[in-house]
Short mmCIF file of N, CA and C in Angstrom, two decimals:
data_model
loop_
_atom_site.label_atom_id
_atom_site.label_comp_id
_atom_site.label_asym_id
_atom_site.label_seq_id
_atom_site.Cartn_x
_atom_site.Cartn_y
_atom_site.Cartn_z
N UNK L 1 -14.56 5.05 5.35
CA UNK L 1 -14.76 3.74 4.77
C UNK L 1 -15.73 3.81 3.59
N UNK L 2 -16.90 4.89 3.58
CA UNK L 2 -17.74 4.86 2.33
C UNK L 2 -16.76 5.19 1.10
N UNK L 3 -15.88 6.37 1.55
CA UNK L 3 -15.12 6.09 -0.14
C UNK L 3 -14.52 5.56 -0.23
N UNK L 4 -13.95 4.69 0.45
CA UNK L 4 -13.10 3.24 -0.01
C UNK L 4 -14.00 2.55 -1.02
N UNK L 5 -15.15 2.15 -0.59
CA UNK L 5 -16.27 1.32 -1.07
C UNK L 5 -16.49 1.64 -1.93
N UNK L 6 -16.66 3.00 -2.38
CA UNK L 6 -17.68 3.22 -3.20
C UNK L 6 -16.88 3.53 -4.51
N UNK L 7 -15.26 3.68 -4.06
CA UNK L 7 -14.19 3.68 -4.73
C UNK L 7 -13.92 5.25 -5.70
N UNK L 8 -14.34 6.16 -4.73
CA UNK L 8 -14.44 7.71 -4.57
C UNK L 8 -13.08 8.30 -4.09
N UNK L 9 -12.22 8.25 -4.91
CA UNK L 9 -11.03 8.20 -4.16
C UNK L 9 -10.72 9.84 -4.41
N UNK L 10 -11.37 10.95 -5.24
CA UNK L 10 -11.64 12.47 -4.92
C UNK L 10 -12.02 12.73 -3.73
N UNK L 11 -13.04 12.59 -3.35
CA UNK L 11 -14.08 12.38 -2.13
C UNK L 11 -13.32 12.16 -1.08
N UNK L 12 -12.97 11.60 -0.79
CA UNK L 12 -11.76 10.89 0.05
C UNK L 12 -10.43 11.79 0.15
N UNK L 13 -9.76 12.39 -0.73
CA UNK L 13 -9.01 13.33 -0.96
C UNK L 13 -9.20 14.54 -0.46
N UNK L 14 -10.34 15.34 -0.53
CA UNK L 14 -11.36 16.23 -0.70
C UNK L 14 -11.42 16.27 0.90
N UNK L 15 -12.22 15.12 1.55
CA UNK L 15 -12.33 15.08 2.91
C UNK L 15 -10.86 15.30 3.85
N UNK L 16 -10.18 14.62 3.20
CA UNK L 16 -8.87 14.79 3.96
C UNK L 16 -8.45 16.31 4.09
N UNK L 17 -8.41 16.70 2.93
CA UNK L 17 -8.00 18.25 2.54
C UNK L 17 -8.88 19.28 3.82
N UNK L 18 -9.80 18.53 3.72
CA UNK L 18 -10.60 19.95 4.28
C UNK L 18 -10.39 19.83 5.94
N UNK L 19 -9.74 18.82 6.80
CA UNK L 19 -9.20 18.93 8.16
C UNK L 19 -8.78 19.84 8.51
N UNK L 20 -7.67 19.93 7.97
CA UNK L 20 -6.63 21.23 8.46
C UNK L 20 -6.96 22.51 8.33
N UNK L 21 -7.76 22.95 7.91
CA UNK L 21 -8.53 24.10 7.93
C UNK L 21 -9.55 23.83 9.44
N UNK L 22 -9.83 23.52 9.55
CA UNK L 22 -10.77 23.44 10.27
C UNK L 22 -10.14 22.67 12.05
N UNK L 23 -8.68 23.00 11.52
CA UNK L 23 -8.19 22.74 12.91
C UNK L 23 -7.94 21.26 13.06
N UNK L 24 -8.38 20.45 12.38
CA UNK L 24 -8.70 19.02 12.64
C UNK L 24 -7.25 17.90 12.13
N UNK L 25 -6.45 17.70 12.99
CA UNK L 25 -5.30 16.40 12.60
C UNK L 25 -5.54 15.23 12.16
N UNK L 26 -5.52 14.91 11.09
CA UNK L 26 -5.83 13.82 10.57
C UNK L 26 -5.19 12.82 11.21
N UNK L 27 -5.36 11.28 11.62
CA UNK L 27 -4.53 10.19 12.00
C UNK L 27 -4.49 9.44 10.98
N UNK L 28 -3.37 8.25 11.45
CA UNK L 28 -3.14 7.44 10.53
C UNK L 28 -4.46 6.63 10.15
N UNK L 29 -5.52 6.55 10.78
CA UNK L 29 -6.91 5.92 10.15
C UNK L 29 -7.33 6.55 9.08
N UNK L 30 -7.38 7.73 9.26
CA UNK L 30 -8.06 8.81 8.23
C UNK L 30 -6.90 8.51 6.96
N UNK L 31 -5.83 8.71 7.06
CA UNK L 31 -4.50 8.91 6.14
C UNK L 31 -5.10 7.61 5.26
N UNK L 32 -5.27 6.03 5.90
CA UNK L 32 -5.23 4.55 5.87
C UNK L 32 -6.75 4.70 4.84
N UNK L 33 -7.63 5.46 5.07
CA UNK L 33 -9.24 5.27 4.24
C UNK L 33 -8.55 5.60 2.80
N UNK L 34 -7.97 7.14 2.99
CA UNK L 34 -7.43 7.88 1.46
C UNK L 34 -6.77 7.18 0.79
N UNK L 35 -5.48 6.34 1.47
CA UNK L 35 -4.74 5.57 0.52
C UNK L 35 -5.58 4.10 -0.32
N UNK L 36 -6.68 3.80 0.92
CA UNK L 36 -7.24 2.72 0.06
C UNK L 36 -8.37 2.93 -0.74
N UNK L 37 -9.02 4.22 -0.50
CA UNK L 37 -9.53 4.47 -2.04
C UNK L 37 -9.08 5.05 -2.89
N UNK L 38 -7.36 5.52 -2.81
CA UNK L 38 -6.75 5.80 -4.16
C UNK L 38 -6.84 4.63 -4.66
N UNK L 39 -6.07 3.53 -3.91
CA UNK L 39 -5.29 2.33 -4.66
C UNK L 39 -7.59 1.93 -5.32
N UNK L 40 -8.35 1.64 -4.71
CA UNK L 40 -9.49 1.27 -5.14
C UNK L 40 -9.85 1.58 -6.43
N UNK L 41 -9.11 2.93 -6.41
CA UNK L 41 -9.63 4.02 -7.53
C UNK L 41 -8.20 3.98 -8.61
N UNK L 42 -7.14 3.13 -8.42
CA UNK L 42 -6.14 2.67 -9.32
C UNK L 42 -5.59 4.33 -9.40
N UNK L 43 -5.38 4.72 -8.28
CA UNK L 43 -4.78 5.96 -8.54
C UNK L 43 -3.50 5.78 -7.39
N UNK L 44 -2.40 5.18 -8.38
CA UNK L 44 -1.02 4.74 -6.98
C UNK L 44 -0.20 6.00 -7.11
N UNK L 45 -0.33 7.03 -7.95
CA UNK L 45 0.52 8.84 -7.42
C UNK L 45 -0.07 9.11 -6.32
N UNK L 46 -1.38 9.16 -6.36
CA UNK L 46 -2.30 10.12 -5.25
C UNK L 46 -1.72 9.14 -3.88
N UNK L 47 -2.13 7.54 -4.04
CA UNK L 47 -1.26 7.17 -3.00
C UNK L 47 -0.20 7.24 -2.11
N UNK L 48 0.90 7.00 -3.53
CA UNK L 48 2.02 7.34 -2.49
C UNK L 48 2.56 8.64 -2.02
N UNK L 49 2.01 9.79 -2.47
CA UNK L 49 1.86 11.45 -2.22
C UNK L 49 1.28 11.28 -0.63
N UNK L 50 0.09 10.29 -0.07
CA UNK L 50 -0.44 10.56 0.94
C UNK L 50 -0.02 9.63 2.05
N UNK L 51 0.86 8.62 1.39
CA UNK L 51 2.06 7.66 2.18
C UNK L 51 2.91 8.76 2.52
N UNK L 52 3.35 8.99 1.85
CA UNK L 52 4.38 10.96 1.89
C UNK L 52 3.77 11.88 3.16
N UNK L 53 2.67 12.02 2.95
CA UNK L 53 2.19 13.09 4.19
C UNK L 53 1.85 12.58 5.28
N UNK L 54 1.60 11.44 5.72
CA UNK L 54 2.02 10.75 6.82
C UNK L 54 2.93 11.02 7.50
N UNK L 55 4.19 11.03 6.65
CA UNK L 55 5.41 10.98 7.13
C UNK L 55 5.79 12.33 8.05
N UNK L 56 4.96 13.49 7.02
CA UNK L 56 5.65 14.98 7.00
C UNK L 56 4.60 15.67 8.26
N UNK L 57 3.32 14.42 8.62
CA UNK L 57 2.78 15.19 9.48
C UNK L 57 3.08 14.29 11.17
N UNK L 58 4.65 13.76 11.04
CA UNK L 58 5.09 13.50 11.58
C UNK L 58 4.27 11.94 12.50
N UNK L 59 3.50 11.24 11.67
CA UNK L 59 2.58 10.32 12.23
C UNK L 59 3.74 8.80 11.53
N UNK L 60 2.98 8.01 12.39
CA UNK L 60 4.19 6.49 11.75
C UNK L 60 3.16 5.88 10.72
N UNK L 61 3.25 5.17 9.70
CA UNK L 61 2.32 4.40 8.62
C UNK L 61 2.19 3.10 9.49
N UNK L 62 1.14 2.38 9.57
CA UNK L 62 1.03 0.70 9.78
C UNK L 62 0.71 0.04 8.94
N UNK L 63 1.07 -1.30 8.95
CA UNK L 63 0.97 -2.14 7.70
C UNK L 63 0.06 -1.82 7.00
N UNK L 64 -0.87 -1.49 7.56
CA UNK L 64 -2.53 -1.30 6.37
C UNK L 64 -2.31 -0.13 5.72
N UNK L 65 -1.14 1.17 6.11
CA UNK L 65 -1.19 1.92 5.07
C UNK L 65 0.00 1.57 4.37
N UNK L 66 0.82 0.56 4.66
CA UNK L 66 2.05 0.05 3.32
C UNK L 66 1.50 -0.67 2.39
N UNK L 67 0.40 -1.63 2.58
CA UNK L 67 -0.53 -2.65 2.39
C UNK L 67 -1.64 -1.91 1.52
N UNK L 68 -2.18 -1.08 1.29
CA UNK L 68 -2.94 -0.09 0.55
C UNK L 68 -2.19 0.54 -0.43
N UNK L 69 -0.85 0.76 -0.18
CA UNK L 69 -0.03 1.77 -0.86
C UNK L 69 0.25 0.71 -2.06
N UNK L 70 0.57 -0.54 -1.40
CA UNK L 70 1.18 -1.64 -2.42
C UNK L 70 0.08 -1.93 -3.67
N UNK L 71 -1.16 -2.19 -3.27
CA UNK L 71 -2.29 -2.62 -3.65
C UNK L 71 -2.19 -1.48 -5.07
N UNK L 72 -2.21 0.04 -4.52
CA UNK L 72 -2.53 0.77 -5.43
C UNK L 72 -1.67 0.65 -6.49
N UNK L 73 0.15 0.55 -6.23
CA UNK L 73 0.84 0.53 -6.75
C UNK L 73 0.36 -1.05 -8.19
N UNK L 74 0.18 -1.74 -7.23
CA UNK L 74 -0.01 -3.25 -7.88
C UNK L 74 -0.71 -2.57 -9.49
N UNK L 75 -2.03 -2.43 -8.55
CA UNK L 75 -3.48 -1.73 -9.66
C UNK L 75 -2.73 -1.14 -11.00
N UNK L 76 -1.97 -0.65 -10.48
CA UNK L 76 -1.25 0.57 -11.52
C UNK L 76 0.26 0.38 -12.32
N UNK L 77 0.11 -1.24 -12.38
CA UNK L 77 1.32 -2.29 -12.71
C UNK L 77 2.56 -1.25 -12.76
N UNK L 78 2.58 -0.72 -11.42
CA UNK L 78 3.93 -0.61 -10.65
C UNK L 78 4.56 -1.82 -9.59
N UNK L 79 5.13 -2.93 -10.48
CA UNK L 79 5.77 -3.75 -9.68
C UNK L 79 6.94 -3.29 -8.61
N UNK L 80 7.34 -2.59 -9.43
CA UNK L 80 9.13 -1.99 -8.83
C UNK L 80 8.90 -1.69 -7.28
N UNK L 81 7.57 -0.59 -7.74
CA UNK L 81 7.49 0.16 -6.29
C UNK L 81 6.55 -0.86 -5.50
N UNK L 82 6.21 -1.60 -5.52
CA UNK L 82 5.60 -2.68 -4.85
C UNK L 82 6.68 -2.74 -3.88
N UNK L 83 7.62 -3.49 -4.76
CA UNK L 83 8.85 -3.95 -3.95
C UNK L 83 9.59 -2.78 -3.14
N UNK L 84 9.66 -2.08 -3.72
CA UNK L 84 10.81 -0.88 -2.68
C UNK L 84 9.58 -0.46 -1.37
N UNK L 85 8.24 -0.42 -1.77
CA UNK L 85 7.50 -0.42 -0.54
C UNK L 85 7.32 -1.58 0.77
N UNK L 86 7.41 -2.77 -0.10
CA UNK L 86 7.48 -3.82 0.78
C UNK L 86 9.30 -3.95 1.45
N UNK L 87 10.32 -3.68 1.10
CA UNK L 87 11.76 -3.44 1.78
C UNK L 87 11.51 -2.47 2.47
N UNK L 88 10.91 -1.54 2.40
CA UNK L 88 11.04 -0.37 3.72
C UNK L 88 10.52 -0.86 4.77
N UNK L 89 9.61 -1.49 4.78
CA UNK L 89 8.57 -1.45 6.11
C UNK L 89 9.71 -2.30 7.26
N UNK L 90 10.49 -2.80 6.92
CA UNK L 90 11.50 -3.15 8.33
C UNK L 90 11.80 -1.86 8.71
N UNK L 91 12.38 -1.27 7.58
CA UNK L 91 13.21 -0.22 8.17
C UNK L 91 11.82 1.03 8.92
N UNK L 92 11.07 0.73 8.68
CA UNK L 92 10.13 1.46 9.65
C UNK L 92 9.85 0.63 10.74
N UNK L 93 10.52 -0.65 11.19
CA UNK L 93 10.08 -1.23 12.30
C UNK L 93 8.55 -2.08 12.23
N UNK L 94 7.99 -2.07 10.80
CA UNK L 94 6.51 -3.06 10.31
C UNK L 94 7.60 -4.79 9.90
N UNK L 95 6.55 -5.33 10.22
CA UNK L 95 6.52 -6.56 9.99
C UNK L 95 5.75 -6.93 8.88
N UNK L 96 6.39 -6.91 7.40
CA UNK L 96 5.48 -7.61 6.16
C UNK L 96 4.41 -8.86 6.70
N UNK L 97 2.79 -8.50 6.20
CA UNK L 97 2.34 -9.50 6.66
C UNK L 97 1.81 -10.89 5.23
N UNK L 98 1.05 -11.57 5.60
CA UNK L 98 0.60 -12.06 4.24
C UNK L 98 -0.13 -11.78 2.85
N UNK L 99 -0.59 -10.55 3.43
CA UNK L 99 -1.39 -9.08 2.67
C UNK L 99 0.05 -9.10 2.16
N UNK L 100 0.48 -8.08 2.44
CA UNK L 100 2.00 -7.51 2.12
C UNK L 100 2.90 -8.77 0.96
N UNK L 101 2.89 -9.73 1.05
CA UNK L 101 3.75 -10.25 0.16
C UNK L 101 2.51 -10.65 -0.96
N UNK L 102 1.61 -11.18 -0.77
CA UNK L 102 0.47 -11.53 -1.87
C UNK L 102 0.61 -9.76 -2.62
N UNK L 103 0.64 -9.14 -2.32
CA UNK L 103 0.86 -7.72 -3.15
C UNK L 103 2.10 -8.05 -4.03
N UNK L 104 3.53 -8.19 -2.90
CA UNK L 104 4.09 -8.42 -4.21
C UNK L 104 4.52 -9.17 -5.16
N UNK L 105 4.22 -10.86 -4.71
CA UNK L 105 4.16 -11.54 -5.62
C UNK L 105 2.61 -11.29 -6.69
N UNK L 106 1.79 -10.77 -6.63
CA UNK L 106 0.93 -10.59 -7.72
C UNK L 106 1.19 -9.30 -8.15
N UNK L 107 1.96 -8.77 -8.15
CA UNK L 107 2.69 -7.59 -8.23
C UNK L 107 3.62 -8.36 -9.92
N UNK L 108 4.48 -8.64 -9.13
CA UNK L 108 5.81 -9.35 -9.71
C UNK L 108 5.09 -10.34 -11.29
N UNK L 109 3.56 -11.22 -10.55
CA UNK L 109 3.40 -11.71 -11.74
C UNK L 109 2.71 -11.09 -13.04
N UNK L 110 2.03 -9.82 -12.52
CA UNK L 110 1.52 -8.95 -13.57
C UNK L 110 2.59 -8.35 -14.55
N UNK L 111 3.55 -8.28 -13.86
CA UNK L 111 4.11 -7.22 -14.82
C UNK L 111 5.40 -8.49 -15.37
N UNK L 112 5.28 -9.48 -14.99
CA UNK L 112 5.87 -10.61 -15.89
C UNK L 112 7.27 -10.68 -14.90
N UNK L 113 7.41 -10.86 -14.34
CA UNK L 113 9.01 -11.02 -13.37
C UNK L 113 8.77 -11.98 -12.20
N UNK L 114 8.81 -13.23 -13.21
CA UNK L 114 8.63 -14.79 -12.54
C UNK L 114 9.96 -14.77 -11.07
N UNK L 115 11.20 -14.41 -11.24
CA UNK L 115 12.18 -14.36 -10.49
C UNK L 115 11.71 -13.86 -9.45
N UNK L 116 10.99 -12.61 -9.83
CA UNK L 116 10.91 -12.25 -8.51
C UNK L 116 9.44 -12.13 -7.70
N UNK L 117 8.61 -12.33 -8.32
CA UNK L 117 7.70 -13.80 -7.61
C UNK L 117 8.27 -14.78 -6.82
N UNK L 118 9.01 -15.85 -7.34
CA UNK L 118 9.32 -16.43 -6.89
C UNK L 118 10.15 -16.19 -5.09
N UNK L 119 11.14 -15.20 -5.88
CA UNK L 119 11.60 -14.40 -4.40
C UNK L 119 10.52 -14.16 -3.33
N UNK L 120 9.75 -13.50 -3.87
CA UNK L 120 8.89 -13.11 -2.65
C UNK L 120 8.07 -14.27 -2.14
N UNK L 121 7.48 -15.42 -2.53
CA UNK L 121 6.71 -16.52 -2.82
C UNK L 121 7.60 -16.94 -1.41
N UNK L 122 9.41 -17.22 -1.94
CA UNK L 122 9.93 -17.99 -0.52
C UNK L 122 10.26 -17.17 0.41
N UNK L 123 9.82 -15.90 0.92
CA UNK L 123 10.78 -14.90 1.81
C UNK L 123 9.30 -14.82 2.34
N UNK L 124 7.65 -15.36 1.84
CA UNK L 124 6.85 -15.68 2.63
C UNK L 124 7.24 -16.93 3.44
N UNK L 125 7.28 -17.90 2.93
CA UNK L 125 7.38 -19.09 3.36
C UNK L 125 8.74 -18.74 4.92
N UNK L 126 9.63 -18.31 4.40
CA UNK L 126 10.78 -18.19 5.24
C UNK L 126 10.26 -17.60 6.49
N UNK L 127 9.39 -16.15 6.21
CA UNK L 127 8.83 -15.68 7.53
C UNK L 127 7.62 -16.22 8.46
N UNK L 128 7.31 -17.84 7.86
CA UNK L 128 6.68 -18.10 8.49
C UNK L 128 5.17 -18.18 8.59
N UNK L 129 4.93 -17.13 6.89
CA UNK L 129 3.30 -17.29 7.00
C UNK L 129 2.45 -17.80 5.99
N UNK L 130 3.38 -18.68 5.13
CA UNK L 130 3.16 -20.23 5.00
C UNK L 130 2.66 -19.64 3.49
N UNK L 131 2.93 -20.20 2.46
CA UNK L 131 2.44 -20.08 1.05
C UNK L 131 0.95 -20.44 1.03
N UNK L 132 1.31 -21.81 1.65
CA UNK L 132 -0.57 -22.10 1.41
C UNK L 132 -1.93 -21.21 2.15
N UNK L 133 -1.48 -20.53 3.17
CA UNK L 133 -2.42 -19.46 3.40
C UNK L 133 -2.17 -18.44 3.01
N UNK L 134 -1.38 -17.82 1.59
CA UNK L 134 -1.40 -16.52 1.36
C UNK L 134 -2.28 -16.50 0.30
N UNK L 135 -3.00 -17.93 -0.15
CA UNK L 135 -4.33 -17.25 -1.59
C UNK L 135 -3.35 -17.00 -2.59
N UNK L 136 -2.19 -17.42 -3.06
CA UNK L 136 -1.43 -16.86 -4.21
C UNK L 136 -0.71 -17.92 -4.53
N UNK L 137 -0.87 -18.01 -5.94
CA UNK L 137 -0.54 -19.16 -7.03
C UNK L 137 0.16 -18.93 -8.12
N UNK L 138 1.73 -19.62 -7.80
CA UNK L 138 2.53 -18.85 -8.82
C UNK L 138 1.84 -19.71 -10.35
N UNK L 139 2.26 -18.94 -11.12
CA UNK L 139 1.58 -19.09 -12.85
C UNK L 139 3.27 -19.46 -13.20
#
């Protein structure tokens, strides 16, 4: 959590790296710190590389690491992959939460794609977790 904060997203990298030497399996908590001080550190490659090794070290992602991944992506006015991150997480069996769509509708409005703002704006509403508590104001 300090390099999340401190927005040390080497450090964080660095720490991860040095587990597996030392015998040590990283979990999805540890995986969940790295991705959110990439995205902190507006670094959405290093992100989704460590969304990637999740996968390969055979562990499942939870919303907070799709939700980090998005963030970074956001940071790094990757709308697209906002979105193709937020469509997977069914197919991983996650439930998009209100984190999760406020990513990609402020996603969608940075990089200028009112449509699909809007999309995501009602596919909150539809699931139930209500526009007016997601903090997000279409422009």
């Amino acid at each position: 959590a300090g390099c999340e904060e401190g927005q040390q997203w080497e450090i964080a990298l660095s720490l991860l790296g040095e587990m597996w030497p030392k015998f040590l399996r990283p979990n999805v908590i540890a995986f969940n710190s790295a991705v959110s001080a990439c995205a902190k550190g507006q670094r959405w490659e290093q992100a989704l590389c460590i969304l990637g090794q999740v996968w390969e070290e055979g562990l499942r992602p939870d919303v907070i690491t799709y939700n980090s991944a998005m963030g970074a992506c956001h940071g790094g006015h990757q709308w697209a992959l906002v979105l193709r991150l937020l469509g997977q997480m069914p197919g991983c069996e996650l439930v998009p939460d209100v984190i999760s769509y406020t990513a990609a509708v402020r996603a969608c409005q940075k990089g200028q794609q009112s449509d699909e703002a809007l999309l995501r704006w009602h596919e909150l509403a539809v699931d139930g977790l209500g526009p007016a508590g997601a903090g997000v104001q279409l422009q």
